Coordinates of C-alpha atoms (C1' of nucleotides) in Angstrom, one line a residue:
Chain A
X292 CA -8.8 14.2 -16.9
X293 CA -9.5 14.1 -13.2
X294 CA -10.2 17.3 -11.3
X295 CA -7.6 17.2 -8.6
X296 CA -9.8 17.8 -5.6
X297 CA -12.7 15.6 -6.5
X298 CA -13.6 12.5 -4.6
X299 CA -12.3 9.8 -6.7
X300 CA -10.5 7.1 -4.6
X301 CA -7.8 4.8 -5.9
X302 CA -8.2 2.6 -8.9
X303 CA -8.5 -1.1 -8.2
X304 CA -5.7 -3.2 -9.5
X305 CA -6.5 -5.9 -11.9
X306 CA -6.8 -9.4 -10.5
X307 CA -7.1 -11.2 -13.8
X308 CA -4.6 -14.0 -14.5
X309 CA -2.6 -13.6 -17.7
X310 CA -3.1 -16.7 -19.9
X311 CA 0.0 -18.5 -21.0
X312 CA 2.0 -17.5 -18.0
X313 CA 3.6 -19.9 -15.6
X314 CA 3.1 -18.7 -12.1
X315 CA 5.4 -21.4 -10.7
X316 CA 5.8 -21.4 -6.9
X317 CA 3.4 -18.5 -6.4
X318 CA 0.5 -20.8 -6.6
X319 CA 1.6 -22.6 -3.5
X320 CA 2.1 -19.6 -1.3
X321 CA -0.6 -18.4 1.1
X322 CA 0.9 -14.9 0.9
X323 CA 0.3 -14.7 -2.8
X324 CA -3.2 -16.1 -2.6
X325 CA -3.9 -13.6 0.1
X326 CA -2.7 -10.8 -2.1
X327 CA -5.0 -11.9 -5.0
X328 CA -7.9 -12.3 -2.7
X329 CA -7.3 -8.9 -1.2
X330 CA -7.3 -7.3 -4.6
X331 CA -10.7 -8.8 -5.2
X332 CA -11.9 -7.6 -1.9
X333 CA -10.5 -4.1 -2.5
X334 CA -12.4 -4.1 -5.8
X335 CA -15.6 -4.9 -4.1
X336 CA -14.9 -2.2 -1.5
X337 CA -14.2 0.3 -4.3
X338 CA -17.4 -0.5 -6.0
X339 CA -19.3 -0.2 -2.7
X340 CA -17.9 3.2 -1.9
X341 CA -17.5 4.7 -5.4
X342 CA -17.7 8.5 -5.4
X343 CA -17.4 9.0 -1.7
X344 CA -13.6 9.3 -1.7
X345 CA -13.6 6.6 1.0
X346 CA -10.6 4.3 1.2
X347 CA -10.3 1.3 3.5
X348 CA -8.3 3.1 6.2
X349 CA -10.9 6.0 6.1
X350 CA -13.7 3.5 6.4
X351 CA -12.0 1.8 9.3
X352 CA -11.4 5.1 11.0
X353 CA -15.1 6.0 10.7
X354 CA -16.2 2.6 12.1
X355 CA -13.7 2.8 15.0
X356 CA -14.5 6.4 15.9
X357 CA -18.2 5.6 15.6
X358 CA -17.9 2.6 18.0
X359 CA -15.4 4.2 20.3
X360 CA -16.4 7.8 20.7
X361 CA -14.0 10.1 22.4
X362 CA -10.9 8.1 21.6
X363 CA -7.6 10.0 20.9
X364 CA -5.7 10.3 17.7
X365 CA -2.8 8.3 19.1
X366 CA -5.1 5.4 19.8
X367 CA -6.7 5.6 16.4
X368 CA -3.3 5.5 14.9
X369 CA -2.4 2.4 16.9
X370 CA -5.6 0.7 15.8
X371 CA -4.9 1.4 12.2
X372 CA -1.2 0.5 12.5
X373 CA 0.0 3.9 11.3
X374 CA 2.1 6.6 12.9
X375 CA 0.6 9.5 14.9
X376 CA 1.3 11.9 12.1
X377 CA -0.7 9.8 9.7
X378 CA -3.6 9.4 12.1
X379 CA -3.6 13.2 12.3
X380 CA -3.7 13.6 8.5
X381 CA -6.5 11.0 8.4
X382 CA -8.4 12.9 11.1
X383 CA -7.9 16.1 9.2
X384 CA -9.6 14.6 6.2
X385 CA -12.6 13.5 8.2
X386 CA -12.9 16.8 9.9
X387 CA -12.6 18.7 6.6
X388 CA -15.4 16.6 5.2
X389 CA -17.4 17.4 8.4
X390 CA -17.7 13.7 9.2
X391 CA -15.9 13.9 12.5
X392 CA -14.9 16.5 15.0
X393 CA -12.2 17.0 17.7
X394 CA -13.5 18.0 21.1
X395 CA -11.2 18.9 24.0
X396 CA -10.6 16.0 26.1
X397 CA -12.0 16.6 29.6
X398 CA -9.1 15.1 31.5
X399 CA -6.1 15.6 29.3
X400 CA -5.5 19.0 27.7
X401 CA -2.9 17.6 25.3
X402 CA -5.2 15.3 23.4
X403 CA -8.5 15.5 21.6
X404 CA -11.5 13.2 21.8
X405 CA -12.7 12.2 18.4
X406 CA -16.5 12.0 17.7
X407 CA -18.6 11.5 14.6
X408 CA -20.8 14.4 13.5
X409 CA -24.4 13.7 12.5
X410 CA -23.3 13.6 8.9
X411 CA -20.6 11.2 9.8
X412 CA -23.0 8.9 11.6
X413 CA -25.3 9.0 8.7
X414 CA -22.7 8.3 6.1
X415 CA -21.3 5.5 8.3
X416 CA -24.7 3.9 8.4
X417 CA -24.9 4.0 4.6
X418 CA -21.4 2.7 4.2
X419 CA -21.9 -0.2 6.6
X420 CA -24.9 -1.3 4.5
X421 CA -23.2 -1.2 1.1
X422 CA -19.8 -2.4 2.3
X423 CA -21.4 -5.3 4.0
X424 CA -23.5 -6.1 0.9
X425 CA -20.5 -6.0 -1.4
X426 CA -18.4 -7.9 1.1
X427 CA -21.1 -10.6 1.1
X428 CA -21.1 -10.8 -2.7
X429 CA -17.4 -11.1 -2.5
X430 CA -17.6 -14.8 -1.9
X431 CA -20.0 -15.0 -4.8
X432 CA -19.4 -18.6 -5.4
X433 CA -18.8 -19.4 -1.7
X434 CA -21.5 -20.9 0.4
X435 CA -22.4 -19.3 3.7
X436 CA -20.5 -22.2 5.5
X437 CA -17.4 -21.7 3.3
X438 CA -17.5 -18.0 4.0
X439 CA -17.6 -18.6 7.8
X440 CA -14.8 -21.1 7.5
X441 CA -12.7 -18.7 5.5
X442 CA -13.3 -15.9 8.1
X443 CA -12.4 -18.2 10.9
X444 CA -9.2 -19.4 9.2
X445 CA -8.1 -15.9 8.3
X446 CA -8.6 -14.8 11.9
X447 CA -6.7 -17.7 13.2
X448 CA -3.9 -16.9 10.7
X449 CA -3.6 -13.3 12.0
X450 CA -3.6 -14.7 15.6
Chain B
X98 CA 19.7 7.2 9.5
X99 CA 19.1 5.2 6.4
X100 CA 21.6 5.4 3.6
X101 CA 19.3 6.1 0.6
X102 CA 20.5 3.4 -1.7
X103 CA 20.8 0.6 0.8
X104 CA 18.7 -2.5 0.7
X105 CA 16.3 -2.0 3.5
X106 CA 12.8 -2.9 2.4
X107 CA 9.6 -1.5 3.9
X108 CA 8.7 -1.9 7.6
X109 CA 5.8 -4.3 8.4
X110 CA 2.7 -2.7 9.8
X111 CA 1.6 -3.9 13.2
X112 CA -1.2 -6.4 13.2
X113 CA -1.8 -6.4 17.0
X114 CA -5.3 -5.7 18.2
X115 CA -5.7 -2.8 20.6
X116 CA -7.3 -3.9 23.8
X117 CA -10.4 -2.2 24.9
X118 CA -11.4 -1.1 21.4
X119 CA -14.7 -2.1 19.9
X120 CA -14.1 -3.2 16.3
X121 CA -17.8 -3.3 15.5
X122 CA -18.7 -4.4 12.0
X123 CA -15.1 -4.9 11.0
X124 CA -15.1 -8.3 12.6
X125 CA -17.7 -9.6 10.2
X126 CA -16.1 -8.4 7.0
X127 CA -14.0 -10.7 4.8
X128 CA -12.2 -7.7 3.5
X129 CA -11.0 -6.6 6.9
X130 CA -10.0 -10.2 7.9
X131 CA -8.1 -10.4 4.6
X132 CA -6.2 -7.2 5.4
X133 CA -5.2 -8.4 8.8
X134 CA -4.1 -11.7 7.4
X135 CA -2.1 -10.0 4.7
X136 CA -0.3 -7.9 7.2
X137 CA 0.8 -11.1 9.0
X138 CA 1.8 -12.6 5.7
X139 CA 3.8 -9.5 4.8
X140 CA 5.5 -9.7 8.1
X141 CA 6.5 -13.3 7.4
X142 CA 7.7 -12.3 3.9
X143 CA 9.7 -9.4 5.3
X144 CA 11.4 -11.7 7.8
X145 CA 12.2 -14.2 5.1
X146 CA 13.8 -11.6 2.8
X147 CA 15.3 -9.2 5.3
X148 CA 18.4 -7.4 4.0
X149 CA 17.9 -8.2 0.3
X150 CA 15.7 -5.2 -0.4
X151 CA 13.2 -7.6 -1.9
X152 CA 9.6 -6.6 -1.8
X153 CA 6.6 -8.7 -2.8
X154 CA 6.3 -7.2 -6.3
X155 CA 10.1 -7.7 -6.8
X156 CA 9.9 -11.3 -5.7
X157 CA 6.9 -11.9 -8.0
X158 CA 8.8 -10.4 -10.8
X159 CA 11.8 -12.6 -10.2
X160 CA 9.6 -15.7 -10.1
X161 CA 7.7 -14.7 -13.2
X162 CA 10.8 -13.9 -15.2
X163 CA 12.4 -17.0 -14.0
X164 CA 9.5 -19.2 -15.1
X165 CA 8.8 -17.3 -18.3
X166 CA 12.2 -16.3 -19.7
X167 CA 12.0 -13.8 -22.6
X168 CA 8.8 -12.2 -21.7
X169 CA 8.4 -8.5 -22.4
X170 CA 8.0 -5.7 -19.9
X171 CA 4.5 -5.0 -20.9
X172 CA 3.5 -8.6 -20.1
X173 CA 5.3 -8.4 -16.9
X174 CA 3.3 -5.3 -16.0
X175 CA 0.1 -7.1 -16.8
X176 CA 1.0 -10.0 -14.6
X177 CA 1.8 -7.7 -11.7
X178 CA -1.2 -5.5 -12.4
X179 CA 0.9 -2.4 -12.8
X180 CA 1.3 0.2 -15.6
X181 CA 4.0 -0.2 -18.2
X182 CA 6.0 2.6 -16.7
X183 CA 6.0 0.8 -13.4
X184 CA 7.1 -2.4 -14.9
X185 CA 10.0 -0.6 -16.5
X186 CA 11.1 0.9 -13.1
X187 CA 10.9 -2.5 -11.6
X188 CA 12.9 -4.0 -14.4
X189 CA 15.4 -1.2 -14.0
X190 CA 15.8 -2.2 -10.3
X191 CA 16.4 -5.8 -11.2
X192 CA 18.9 -4.9 -13.9
X193 CA 20.8 -2.5 -11.7
X194 CA 21.1 -5.3 -9.1
X195 CA 22.4 -7.6 -11.9
X196 CA 19.6 -10.0 -11.2
X197 CA 18.0 -9.8 -14.7
X198 CA 18.9 -8.5 -18.1
X199 CA 17.2 -7.2 -21.2
X200 CA 18.0 -8.9 -24.4
X201 CA 16.9 -7.7 -27.8
X202 CA 13.7 -9.5 -28.8
X203 CA 14.5 -11.5 -31.9
X204 CA 11.2 -10.8 -33.7
X205 CA 10.2 -7.4 -32.4
X206 CA 12.7 -4.6 -32.3
X207 CA 10.5 -2.4 -30.0
X208 CA 10.5 -4.8 -27.1
X209 CA 13.0 -6.5 -24.8
X210 CA 13.0 -10.0 -23.7
X211 CA 13.7 -10.4 -20.0
X212 CA 16.0 -13.0 -18.6
X213 CA 17.4 -13.8 -15.2
X214 CA 21.2 -13.6 -14.8
X215 CA 23.1 -16.4 -13.1
X216 CA 23.0 -14.2 -10.0
X217 CA 19.3 -13.8 -10.4
X218 CA 18.7 -17.5 -10.7
X219 CA 20.8 -18.2 -7.6
X220 CA 19.1 -15.5 -5.5
X221 CA 15.7 -16.7 -6.7
X222 CA 16.5 -20.3 -5.6
X223 CA 17.4 -19.0 -2.2
X224 CA 14.4 -16.8 -1.9
X225 CA 12.0 -19.6 -3.0
X226 CA 13.4 -21.7 -0.1
X227 CA 13.1 -19.1 2.6
X228 CA 9.9 -17.6 1.4
X229 CA 8.3 -21.0 1.2
X230 CA 9.6 -21.8 4.7
X231 CA 8.2 -18.7 6.2
X232 CA 5.0 -19.0 4.3
X233 CA 4.6 -22.4 5.8
X234 CA 5.2 -21.1 9.3
X235 CA 2.6 -18.4 8.6
X236 CA -0.2 -20.7 9.5
X237 CA 1.7 -21.6 12.6
X238 CA -1.4 -22.8 14.4
X239 CA -3.0 -24.1 11.2
X240 CA -2.9 -27.8 10.4
X241 CA -1.8 -28.9 7.0
X242 CA -5.5 -29.6 6.1
X243 CA -6.6 -26.2 7.3
X244 CA -3.9 -24.6 5.3
X245 CA -5.0 -26.3 2.1
X246 CA -8.6 -25.4 2.8
X247 CA -7.6 -21.8 3.2
X248 CA -5.6 -21.8 0.0
X249 CA -8.5 -23.3 -1.9
X250 CA -11.0 -20.9 -0.5
X251 CA -8.8 -17.9 -1.2
X252 CA -8.3 -19.0 -4.7
X253 CA -12.0 -19.5 -5.2
X254 CA -12.6 -16.0 -3.8
X255 CA -10.3 -14.5 -6.4
X256 CA -12.0 -16.6 -9.1
Chain C
dC228 C1' 2.7 2.9 -48.2
dT229 C1' -0.2 4.8 -45.2
dT230 C1' -2.7 4.6 -41.0
dG231 C1' -3.3 3.1 -36.5
dA232 C1' -1.8 0.3 -32.6
dT233 C1' 2.0 -1.2 -29.5
dT234 C1' 6.6 -0.8 -26.9
dG235 C1' 9.7 1.2 -24.1
dT236 C1' 10.9 5.4 -22.2
dT237 C1' 10.7 10.0 -19.9
dG238 C1' 8.6 13.5 -17.2
dT239 C1' 5.4 14.9 -13.9
dA240 C1' 2.2 14.3 -10.3
dT241 C1' 0.0 12.2 -6.4
dA242 C1' -1.2 9.4 -2.2
dG243 C1' 0.2 7.6 1.7
dC244 C1' 2.9 6.8 4.6
dA245 C1' 7.5 7.5 7.9
dT246 C1' 10.9 10.3 10.5
dT247 C1' 12.3 14.0 13.1
dA248 C1' 11.8 17.9 15.9
dC249 C1' 9.1 20.8 18.9
dA250 C1' 6.0 23.0 22.3
dA251 C1' 2.4 21.9 25.6
dT252 C1' 1.1 19.0 28.9
dC253 C1' 0.9 15.2 32.1
dC254 C1' 2.9 12.0 35.6
dG255 C1' 5.9 10.1 39.1
dC256 C1' 9.2 11.1 42.5
dC257 C1' 12.1 13.7 45.5
Chain D
dG104 C1' 5.7 21.9 45.2
dG105 C1' 8.9 21.4 41.7
dC106 C1' 11.7 18.8 38.4
dG107 C1' 12.8 15.3 34.8
dG108 C1' 11.1 12.2 31.8
dA109 C1' 7.2 10.5 29.0
dT110 C1' 3.3 11.5 26.0
dT111 C1' 0.2 14.3 22.7
dG112 C1' -0.7 16.8 18.8
dT113 C1' 1.4 19.1 15.2
dA114 C1' 4.6 20.7 11.4
dA115 C1' 8.2 20.1 8.1
dT116 C1' 10.5 17.1 5.1
dG117 C1' 11.2 13.3 2.4
dC118 C1' 10.6 8.7 0.2
dT119 C1' 8.3 5.0 -2.4
dA120 C1' 5.3 3.1 -5.3
dT121 C1' 2.4 3.9 -8.1
dA122 C1' -0.5 6.5 -12.1
dC123 C1' -0.9 9.2 -16.4
dA124 C1' 0.4 11.6 -20.5
dA125 C1' 3.3 12.4 -24.3
dC126 C1' 6.9 10.8 -27.5
dA127 C1' 9.8 8.3 -31.0
dA128 C1' 10.6 3.8 -32.9
dT129 C1' 8.5 0.0 -34.7
dC130 C1' 5.1 -3.2 -36.1
dA131 C1' 0.8 -4.8 -38.5
dA132 C1' -3.1 -4.6 -41.6
dG133 C1' -5.3 -2.9 -45.5

DNA sequence: CTTGATTGTTGTATAGCATTACAATCCGCC
DNA sequence: GGCGGATTGTAATGCTATACAACAATCAAG
């Protein structure tokens, strides 16, 4: 049984193929291959951040706030592709964990500037290391060249 | 206002990069590139299936049932990587839309065999065409060779 | 025939969003 | 300088897609 408030994070979905099943057209679709690959990536991410309650959007938020101190919640939401209300909930979570803080924006009294706390900086540094390590292992069977090719093609795909 | 039961499907998340933002380490992570690419792929899928209320898992379910008639809900769940209860809800949706039906399994009175209806077969044929077309356009700027390379690398990544 | 596993089902809970509405504030224009 | 429209954060509400646990019916193995 899971204590409701504990840092647990989501459970990774299985990526294993079921033997004896015909996957038909799915095997020719980029979209489906992307989904499977992303499940594997999520699995690696989950292992890297186990126990911290960190999810991909939360990690992204930490990185973005860390690299762009003082940005507003609205901008954070746009970066993450979520609504303002969602960006606020996400920020609430970071603030509650004392990883980030809202400071009054010097030039706009409607908005906050977001900053990492020392604790946030430190956690982010740790996370960057482990996430990068697990992301590297992700292409376990991929050579460094293949990895770079994949990265380039993915980026090109997303325009 | 959305009529609750209408076929509407989820809204695609934006994939656009926000100018003036430093994405820091994210740009070196396969996991992040995968996420962005998948958003683009989902967008293409959404356009392909607009108005049918079809989501990726539903499409996958249609394809799998179509190519493996008579399979059970439990197996369908395993293929999709979801719990049995979820597979049941998904099946309920297909049955309600008269796209699939449950027939008593000849050898196991606990389970159902899943089959597409004629309507399901026909919709699936349509969907395969449009989804494949949009999936092809997905790599708009990708050459056919690049597309095949990407597919191969993605498959290798997911083992 | 009994014991343990499996299947579908139901009920309950949760996370993660969206949508809408609102007050405070900003900005451009008269 | 003041007014109207846009923008910001926030709150309230709701939905969707999942999970998990518990249950009866059924199967399978000894």
